């Protein structure tokens, strides 16, 4: 009898453990990996404070992803530097391996091609989507489908896109589609010859539907480098990243599941130019894209995982520079530094003898500066600085290249640079550099497998965790 009871208990125990094993390893069928390029803790925090200021809240406003239940941080160093670039970090986030700065999807000896989690997911029968608000052959999206010795080999990366057979590429276009010297076969044409449908008008993009395979949807509102127009410039012809995520869900949702990587690429670009307002507008746009994934998660909460993180921080942005923080002041900036550079070029052409006051009227119009009613009056020292830069601007060509203006270094202070610098200071933001920093970045997770992120991780852990929760390994 005792033996019988023992056997009964033993078999029940085996049954229970078998059942719990089964329920301990449920799969995330739908995985979203959102990468805010350059989006460190303070890029997120400044956006929350900005939103709170606009909403009249004394405390913090939440973004969609700042409400996620699991929040941690992640180290980002590359194989050869404490300060990574987007290629090395993209490679880590896509393949789980460290490599040297500048290398894309390969090891440090440039002899081994790493397989990305997107490539593994495709092989295992998941649909795959790769989205970005910058060039689709840029480092971060490229890390998920390309393998090149250098991130600068844009044409070679573009040629690898159709070889992936991924189901959906969305957002940015190609950088250098016909090569650096514009003499090679058009990469868009190579993609269509390989069976991709190219949709690059609002109508064509909107008419894409579930069941369409091998889609390459390109925003009609992009710069020649394939990147979206700046959100802060609010140009109607440029579709939002959210538009492409929503379409992606429509195209990719299927019973076998999908993996979707979505990059908000211009947070980094804004922070390279120390443009806090542009960074905030890009982050808000990125958050709207997350909202589309969140709506999908609410339909399939047990089978969906959403991860939101960054590849590195850019600019060494700090909130609080020894003065009161007043992020609401950034609402008076209504133009990107890049577009302000263009505005100045046109203005100088039409008004070669413009006075200081006329130029400052432009600054006031686009940055609110020296408007006491907005709390943005300039100090005598600041006025002196503007006078110096104005004199240089109208004496020579310094600071007039609109494509260089917004990335200008400290040595060549331009009028857009100075406006940004003064506005940042008044809002309570300081910057360490015009480049990346080595500081850890935040990670937010929601859904099936979220507990894997409940500890400090490294960027190489992301694809390993995704592989595990999707059952790829
Ligand atoms: Zn960067």
Coordinates of C-alpha atoms and ligand atoms in Angstrom, one line a residue:
X1 CA 0.0 0.0 0.0
X2 CA 2.8 2.4 1.0
X3 CA 4.6 1.5 -2.2
X4 CA 1.5 2.2 -4.2
X5 CA 1.0 5.6 -2.5
X6 CA 4.7 6.4 -3.2
X7 CA 4.3 5.4 -6.9
X8 CA 1.1 7.5 -7.1
X9 CA 2.9 10.5 -5.6
X10 CA 5.9 10.0 -7.8
X11 CA 3.8 9.8 -11.0
X12 CA 1.8 12.9 -10.0
X13 CA 5.0 14.7 -9.4
X14 CA 6.3 13.7 -12.9
X15 CA 3.0 14.8 -14.4
X16 CA 3.0 18.1 -12.6
X17 CA 6.6 18.8 -13.5
X18 CA 5.9 17.8 -17.2
X19 CA 3.0 20.2 -17.2
X20 CA 4.8 23.0 -15.6
X21 CA 7.7 22.5 -18.0
X22 CA 5.3 22.9 -20.8
X23 CA 3.8 26.1 -19.4
X24 CA 7.3 27.4 -18.3
X25 CA 8.4 27.7 -22.0
X26 CA 5.6 29.4 -23.9
X27 CA 6.8 31.1 -27.0
X28 CA 6.6 34.7 -28.1
X29 CA 5.3 34.4 -31.6
X30 CA 5.4 38.2 -32.2
X31 CA 8.5 40.1 -31.3
X32 CA 9.1 43.8 -31.8
X33 CA 12.6 45.2 -31.2
X34 CA 12.6 49.0 -31.2
X35 CA 16.0 50.7 -31.3
X36 CA 16.1 54.4 -30.6
X37 CA 19.5 55.3 -32.1
X38 CA 21.4 57.4 -29.6
X39 CA 18.5 57.3 -27.2
X40 CA 20.1 57.3 -23.7
X41 CA 18.3 57.8 -20.4
X42 CA 18.3 61.6 -20.7
X43 CA 17.0 61.5 -24.3
X44 CA 14.0 59.7 -22.8
X45 CA 13.8 61.8 -19.6
X46 CA 14.0 65.1 -21.5
X47 CA 11.1 63.9 -23.7
X48 CA 9.0 63.0 -20.6
X49 CA 9.7 66.5 -19.0
X50 CA 8.9 68.2 -22.3
X51 CA 5.6 66.3 -22.5
X52 CA 4.9 67.1 -18.9
X53 CA 5.5 70.9 -19.5
X54 CA 3.1 70.9 -22.5
X55 CA 0.5 69.1 -20.5
X56 CA 0.9 71.5 -17.5
X57 CA 2.1 68.7 -15.2
X58 CA 4.4 69.5 -12.4
X59 CA 5.7 65.9 -12.3
X60 CA 6.6 63.5 -15.0
X61 CA 4.6 62.6 -18.1
X62 CA 4.8 59.0 -19.4
X63 CA 5.6 57.8 -22.9
X64 CA 4.1 54.6 -24.1
X65 CA 7.2 52.6 -23.4
X66 CA 8.1 54.2 -20.1
X67 CA 5.0 52.5 -18.7
X68 CA 6.4 49.0 -19.5
X69 CA 6.6 46.8 -16.4
X70 CA 10.3 45.8 -16.9
X71 CA 12.9 48.5 -17.1
X72 CA 16.6 48.0 -16.8
X73 CA 19.9 49.1 -18.4
X74 CA 22.3 47.7 -20.9
X75 CA 26.0 48.1 -21.6
X76 CA 27.0 49.0 -25.2
X77 CA 30.8 48.9 -25.6
X78 CA 32.2 47.3 -28.8
X79 CA 35.1 44.9 -29.2
X80 CA 37.7 47.7 -29.6
X81 CA 36.2 50.7 -27.8
X82 CA 34.2 51.7 -24.7
X83 CA 32.3 54.0 -27.0
X84 CA 30.5 52.0 -29.7
X85 CA 29.4 53.1 -33.1
X86 CA 26.0 52.0 -34.6
X87 CA 27.6 49.3 -36.7
X88 CA 29.3 47.5 -33.9
X89 CA 26.3 48.0 -31.6
X90 CA 23.9 47.0 -34.4
X91 CA 25.9 43.8 -34.9
X92 CA 25.7 43.1 -31.2
X93 CA 21.9 43.7 -31.1
X94 CA 21.3 41.7 -34.2
X95 CA 23.7 38.8 -33.8
X96 CA 24.8 38.6 -30.2
X97 CA 28.5 39.2 -31.0
X98 CA 30.9 42.1 -30.3
X99 CA 32.8 43.4 -33.2
X100 CA 35.0 46.4 -33.9
X101 CA 33.6 49.9 -34.6
X102 CA 32.7 50.3 -38.2
X103 CA 32.2 46.6 -38.9
X104 CA 28.8 45.3 -39.9
X105 CA 27.7 41.7 -39.2
X106 CA 31.2 40.3 -39.2
X107 CA 33.8 39.3 -36.6
X108 CA 36.9 41.5 -35.8
X109 CA 39.1 39.5 -38.3
X110 CA 36.5 40.2 -41.0
X111 CA 36.4 36.5 -41.9
X112 CA 33.3 35.2 -40.2
X113 CA 29.7 36.4 -41.1
X114 CA 27.5 36.4 -38.1
X115 CA 23.9 35.2 -38.5
X116 CA 21.4 37.7 -37.2
X117 CA 18.3 36.8 -35.1
X118 CA 16.3 38.1 -38.1
X119 CA 17.9 35.6 -40.4
X120 CA 17.4 32.8 -37.9
X121 CA 13.7 33.8 -37.5
X122 CA 13.2 33.8 -41.3
X123 CA 14.7 30.4 -41.6
X124 CA 12.4 29.1 -38.8
X125 CA 9.3 30.2 -40.7
X126 CA 8.6 33.6 -39.0
X127 CA 7.9 36.6 -41.2
X128 CA 10.5 39.4 -40.8
X129 CA 10.3 43.1 -41.1
X130 CA 13.1 45.7 -40.9
X131 CA 12.1 49.3 -40.5
X132 CA 14.1 52.6 -40.0
X133 CA 13.5 56.3 -40.2
X134 CA 17.0 56.7 -41.8
X135 CA 18.5 54.9 -44.8
X136 CA 17.5 51.2 -44.9
X137 CA 21.1 50.4 -45.7
X138 CA 22.4 52.4 -42.7
X139 CA 24.3 50.6 -39.9
X140 CA 21.4 49.7 -37.6
X141 CA 19.0 48.2 -40.1
X142 CA 21.9 46.8 -42.2
X143 CA 23.1 44.8 -39.2
X144 CA 20.1 42.6 -39.4
X145 CA 20.6 41.5 -43.0
X146 CA 24.1 42.5 -44.3
X147 CA 27.7 41.5 -43.7
X148 CA 30.3 43.9 -44.8
X149 CA 33.8 45.0 -43.6
X150 CA 32.7 48.6 -43.3
X151 CA 29.4 50.3 -42.6
X152 CA 30.3 52.8 -45.2
X153 CA 29.9 50.2 -48.0
X154 CA 26.3 51.4 -48.6
X155 CA 26.0 50.0 -52.1
X156 CA 27.2 46.6 -51.1
X157 CA 24.8 46.6 -48.1
X158 CA 21.9 47.7 -50.4
X159 CA 22.7 44.8 -52.7
X160 CA 22.4 42.4 -49.7
X161 CA 18.8 43.6 -48.9
X162 CA 17.0 41.4 -51.5
X163 CA 19.3 38.4 -50.7
X164 CA 17.7 38.3 -47.3
X165 CA 14.3 37.4 -48.7
X166 CA 12.8 39.2 -45.7
X167 CA 9.1 40.0 -46.1
X168 CA 9.0 43.7 -45.4
X169 CA 11.5 46.6 -45.5
X170 CA 9.9 49.9 -44.5
X171 CA 10.7 53.6 -43.9
X172 CA 13.9 55.0 -45.3
X173 CA 15.3 54.6 -48.8
X174 CA 18.8 53.7 -50.0
X175 CA 21.8 55.8 -49.4
X176 CA 23.9 55.8 -52.6
X177 CA 21.5 53.5 -54.6
X178 CA 23.9 53.7 -57.6
X179 CA 27.1 53.7 -55.7
X180 CA 29.3 56.5 -54.5
X181 CA 30.1 57.7 -58.0
X182 CA 26.6 57.0 -59.3
X183 CA 27.7 54.6 -62.0
X184 CA 26.5 51.2 -60.8
X185 CA 23.1 49.4 -61.5
X186 CA 20.3 51.0 -59.4
X187 CA 19.9 49.1 -56.2
X188 CA 16.1 49.7 -56.2
X189 CA 15.9 48.0 -59.5
X190 CA 18.0 45.1 -58.3
X191 CA 15.5 44.7 -55.4
X192 CA 12.5 44.7 -57.8
X193 CA 14.2 42.3 -60.1
X194 CA 14.7 40.0 -57.1
X195 CA 10.9 40.0 -56.6
X196 CA 10.4 43.0 -54.2
X197 CA 7.5 45.3 -54.7
X198 CA 8.7 48.9 -54.3
X199 CA 6.0 51.2 -52.9
X200 CA 7.2 54.8 -52.6
X201 CA 4.0 56.9 -52.8
X202 CA 1.4 57.4 -50.1
X203 CA -1.2 55.6 -52.3
X204 CA 1.1 52.7 -53.1
X205 CA 2.0 52.2 -49.5
X206 CA -1.6 52.5 -48.3
X207 CA -2.8 50.0 -50.8
X208 CA -0.3 47.3 -49.6
X209 CA -2.3 44.5 -47.9
X210 CA -2.0 41.3 -45.9
X211 CA -0.7 38.6 -48.2
X212 CA 1.6 40.9 -50.2
X213 CA 5.1 39.4 -50.1
X214 CA 8.5 40.9 -50.3
X215 CA 7.6 44.5 -49.9
X216 CA 9.9 47.5 -49.8
X217 CA 7.9 50.6 -48.7
X218 CA 9.8 53.9 -48.9
X219 CA 8.6 57.1 -47.3
X220 CA 7.9 59.7 -50.1
X221 CA 9.1 62.4 -47.7
X222 CA 12.9 61.7 -47.5
X223 CA 16.2 63.5 -48.0
X224 CA 18.5 62.3 -50.8
X225 CA 20.3 60.2 -48.2
X226 CA 17.1 58.1 -47.6
X227 CA 16.3 59.5 -44.2
X228 CA 12.9 60.9 -43.2
X229 CA 12.4 64.7 -43.0
X230 CA 12.9 65.9 -39.4
X231 CA 9.8 65.5 -37.3
X232 CA 10.2 69.0 -35.8
X233 CA 9.9 70.4 -39.4
X234 CA 6.5 68.8 -39.6
X235 CA 6.4 68.4 -43.4
X236 CA 3.2 66.8 -44.4
X237 CA 4.6 64.7 -47.2
X238 CA 6.7 62.7 -44.8
X239 CA 4.9 59.7 -43.3
X240 CA 5.6 58.9 -39.7
X241 CA 7.4 55.8 -38.5
X242 CA 4.1 54.7 -36.8
X243 CA 2.6 54.5 -40.3
X244 CA 5.2 52.0 -41.3
X245 CA 4.8 49.9 -38.2
X246 CA 1.0 49.8 -38.6
X247 CA 1.4 48.7 -42.2
X248 CA 4.1 46.2 -41.1
X249 CA 1.7 44.6 -38.7
X250 CA -0.9 44.3 -41.4
X251 CA 1.6 42.6 -43.7
X252 CA 3.4 40.4 -41.3
X253 CA 0.8 39.1 -38.9
X254 CA 0.3 35.4 -39.5
X255 CA -0.2 32.3 -37.4
X256 CA 3.5 31.4 -37.7
X257 CA 4.5 34.7 -36.1
X258 CA 6.9 37.5 -37.0
X259 CA 10.0 39.5 -35.9
X260 CA 10.0 43.2 -36.5
X261 CA 12.9 45.6 -35.9
X262 CA 12.1 49.3 -35.9
X263 CA 14.8 51.9 -35.7
X264 CA 14.2 55.6 -34.7
X265 CA 17.4 56.7 -36.4
X266 CA 17.4 60.5 -36.2
X267 CA 17.4 60.8 -32.4
X268 CA 21.1 60.1 -32.8
X269 CA 21.5 62.6 -35.6
X270 CA 19.8 65.3 -33.6
X271 CA 22.1 64.6 -30.6
X272 CA 25.2 64.7 -32.9
X273 CA 24.2 68.4 -33.4
X274 CA 23.2 68.8 -29.7
X275 CA 19.7 69.7 -30.9
X276 CA 17.6 68.9 -27.9
X277 CA 14.2 69.9 -29.4
X278 CA 14.8 67.8 -32.5
X279 CA 15.8 64.8 -30.3
X280 CA 12.6 65.2 -28.3
X281 CA 10.4 65.4 -31.5
X282 CA 12.1 62.3 -32.9
X283 CA 11.7 60.4 -29.6
X284 CA 8.0 61.4 -29.5
X285 CA 7.6 60.1 -33.0
X286 CA 9.4 56.9 -32.1
X287 CA 7.1 56.5 -29.1
X288 CA 4.1 56.8 -31.5
X289 CA 5.5 53.9 -33.4
X290 CA 5.7 51.9 -30.2
X291 CA 2.0 52.7 -29.6
X292 CA 1.2 50.7 -32.8
X293 CA 3.0 47.6 -31.3
X294 CA 1.3 48.2 -28.0
X295 CA -2.2 48.1 -29.7
X296 CA -1.2 44.7 -31.3
X297 CA 0.1 43.5 -27.9
X298 CA -3.3 44.2 -26.4
X299 CA -4.8 41.7 -28.9
X300 CA -2.2 39.0 -28.3
X301 CA -0.7 39.7 -24.8
X302 CA 0.4 36.1 -24.2
X303 CA 2.3 35.7 -27.5
X304 CA 3.8 39.2 -28.0
X305 CA 7.1 40.7 -26.7
X306 CA 8.0 44.3 -27.2
X307 CA 11.5 45.5 -26.4
X308 CA 12.5 49.1 -26.6
X309 CA 16.2 50.1 -26.2
X310 CA 19.0 52.0 -27.9
X311 CA 22.3 51.1 -29.6
X312 CA 24.2 53.8 -27.6
X313 CA 23.8 57.3 -26.2
X314 CA 24.7 60.3 -28.3
X315 CA 26.0 63.7 -27.2
X316 CA 26.5 63.0 -23.5
X317 CA 23.2 64.7 -22.9
X318 CA 22.5 65.8 -19.3
X319 CA 19.3 67.1 -17.9
X320 CA 20.0 69.8 -15.3
X321 CA 23.1 72.0 -15.9
X322 CA 23.3 73.6 -12.5
X323 CA 20.2 75.8 -13.2
X324 CA 16.5 75.2 -13.1
X325 CA 15.3 72.8 -15.7
X326 CA 12.7 74.3 -18.0
X327 CA 12.1 71.8 -20.8
X328 CA 9.0 73.7 -21.9
X329 CA 11.2 76.4 -23.5
X330 CA 12.1 73.9 -26.2
X331 CA 8.5 74.2 -27.6
X332 CA 9.5 77.5 -29.2
X333 CA 12.0 75.8 -31.5
X334 CA 10.0 75.0 -34.7
X335 CA 12.8 74.0 -37.1
X336 CA 15.7 71.5 -37.4
X337 CA 19.2 73.0 -37.5
X338 CA 19.5 71.5 -41.0
X339 CA 16.5 73.3 -42.3
X340 CA 17.5 76.5 -40.4
X341 CA 20.8 76.3 -42.3
X342 CA 18.9 76.1 -45.6
X343 CA 16.7 79.1 -44.5
X344 CA 19.8 81.1 -43.8
X345 CA 21.3 80.3 -47.2
X346 CA 18.2 81.6 -48.9
X347 CA 17.9 84.5 -46.7
X348 CA 21.5 85.6 -47.3
X349 CA 21.1 85.2 -51.0
X350 CA 18.1 87.5 -51.0
X351 CA 19.4 89.9 -48.4
X352 CA 23.1 90.1 -48.8
X353 CA 23.2 93.3 -46.6
X354 CA 20.9 92.1 -43.9
X355 CA 21.3 93.8 -40.5
X356 CA 21.9 92.0 -37.2
X357 CA 18.3 92.8 -36.1
X358 CA 16.9 91.2 -39.3
X359 CA 18.9 88.1 -38.7
X360 CA 17.9 88.0 -35.1
X361 CA 14.2 88.2 -36.1
X362 CA 14.7 84.9 -37.9
X363 CA 16.3 83.4 -34.8
X364 CA 13.4 84.6 -32.8
X365 CA 10.9 83.3 -35.2
X366 CA 12.4 79.8 -35.2
X367 CA 13.9 79.5 -31.7
X368 CA 11.9 82.0 -29.6
X369 CA 15.3 83.5 -28.6
X370 CA 15.4 87.0 -27.2
X371 CA 11.6 87.0 -26.6
X372 CA 11.2 88.0 -23.0
X373 CA 7.5 87.1 -23.1
X374 CA 8.5 83.5 -23.6
X375 CA 11.2 83.6 -20.9
X376 CA 13.9 83.5 -23.5
X377 CA 15.6 86.9 -23.3
X378 CA 19.3 86.9 -24.1
X379 CA 22.0 88.0 -21.7
X380 CA 24.5 90.7 -22.9
X381 CA 27.2 88.0 -23.4
X382 CA 24.8 85.9 -25.5
X383 CA 24.0 89.0 -27.7
X384 CA 27.7 89.5 -28.1
X385 CA 28.2 85.9 -29.3
X386 CA 25.3 86.2 -31.8
X387 CA 26.9 89.5 -33.1
X388 CA 30.2 87.7 -33.6
X389 CA 28.6 84.8 -35.5
X390 CA 26.5 87.2 -37.5
X391 CA 29.6 89.1 -38.6
X392 CA 31.3 85.9 -39.7
X393 CA 28.2 84.7 -41.5
X394 CA 27.8 87.9 -43.6
X395 CA 31.6 88.4 -44.2
X396 CA 32.3 84.9 -45.6
X397 CA 30.6 81.6 -46.1
X398 CA 31.3 80.2 -42.7
X399 CA 28.4 78.2 -41.5
X400 CA 26.4 78.3 -44.7
X401 CA 26.6 74.7 -45.8
X402 CA 23.2 73.5 -44.7
X403 CA 24.3 69.8 -44.8
X404 CA 27.3 70.5 -42.6
X405 CA 25.7 73.1 -40.3
X406 CA 23.9 70.7 -38.1
X407 CA 26.9 68.5 -37.5
X408 CA 29.4 71.4 -37.1
X409 CA 32.0 71.0 -34.4
X410 CA 32.8 73.5 -31.7
X411 CA 35.6 75.1 -33.7
X412 CA 33.3 76.2 -36.4
X413 CA 30.4 77.6 -34.4
X414 CA 27.6 78.5 -36.8
X415 CA 24.4 80.5 -36.3
X416 CA 22.3 77.3 -35.9
X417 CA 24.8 75.9 -33.5
X418 CA 24.7 79.0 -31.4
X419 CA 20.9 79.1 -31.3
X420 CA 20.8 75.4 -30.2
X421 CA 23.5 76.0 -27.6
X422 CA 21.8 79.0 -26.0
X423 CA 18.4 77.3 -26.1
X424 CA 19.8 74.1 -24.5
X425 CA 21.4 76.1 -21.7
X426 CA 18.2 78.0 -20.9
X427 CA 16.2 74.7 -20.9
X428 CA 18.7 73.2 -18.5
X429 CA 20.5 70.7 -20.8
X430 CA 24.2 70.3 -21.3
X431 CA 26.2 68.2 -23.7
X432 CA 29.5 66.4 -23.4
X433 CA 30.3 66.2 -27.1
X434 CA 29.0 66.0 -30.6
X435 CA 29.6 62.3 -30.6
X436 CA 28.6 59.0 -28.9
X437 CA 29.2 58.3 -25.2
X438 CA 29.9 55.0 -23.5
X439 CA 27.1 55.4 -20.9
X440 CA 24.7 52.4 -20.5
X441 CA 21.3 52.8 -22.2
X442 CA 17.8 52.0 -20.9
X443 CA 15.9 48.8 -21.8
X444 CA 12.1 48.6 -21.6
X445 CA 10.2 45.3 -22.0
X446 CA 6.6 44.2 -22.1
X447 CA 5.0 40.9 -22.7
X448 CA 6.0 37.2 -23.1
X449 CA 9.5 36.8 -21.8
X450 CA 9.8 40.2 -20.3
X451 CA 11.3 38.8 -17.1
X452 CA 14.6 38.1 -19.1
X453 CA 15.2 41.8 -19.0
X454 CA 14.8 42.1 -15.3
X455 CA 18.5 42.6 -14.7
X456 CA 21.4 44.5 -16.2
X457 CA 22.2 43.1 -19.6
X458 CA 24.7 43.7 -22.4
X459 CA 23.7 44.5 -26.0
X460 CA 24.8 41.0 -27.0
X461 CA 22.2 39.5 -24.7
X462 CA 19.2 41.0 -26.7
X463 CA 19.3 38.6 -29.7
X464 CA 20.1 35.7 -27.4
X465 CA 17.0 36.4 -25.3
X466 CA 14.9 37.0 -28.4
X467 CA 16.1 33.7 -29.9
X468 CA 15.2 31.9 -26.7
X469 CA 11.7 33.4 -26.4
X470 CA 11.0 32.7 -30.0
X471 CA 12.3 29.2 -29.8
X472 CA 15.1 29.7 -32.4
X473 CA 17.9 28.0 -30.4
Ligands
LIG1 ZN1 25.7 58.4 -34.2

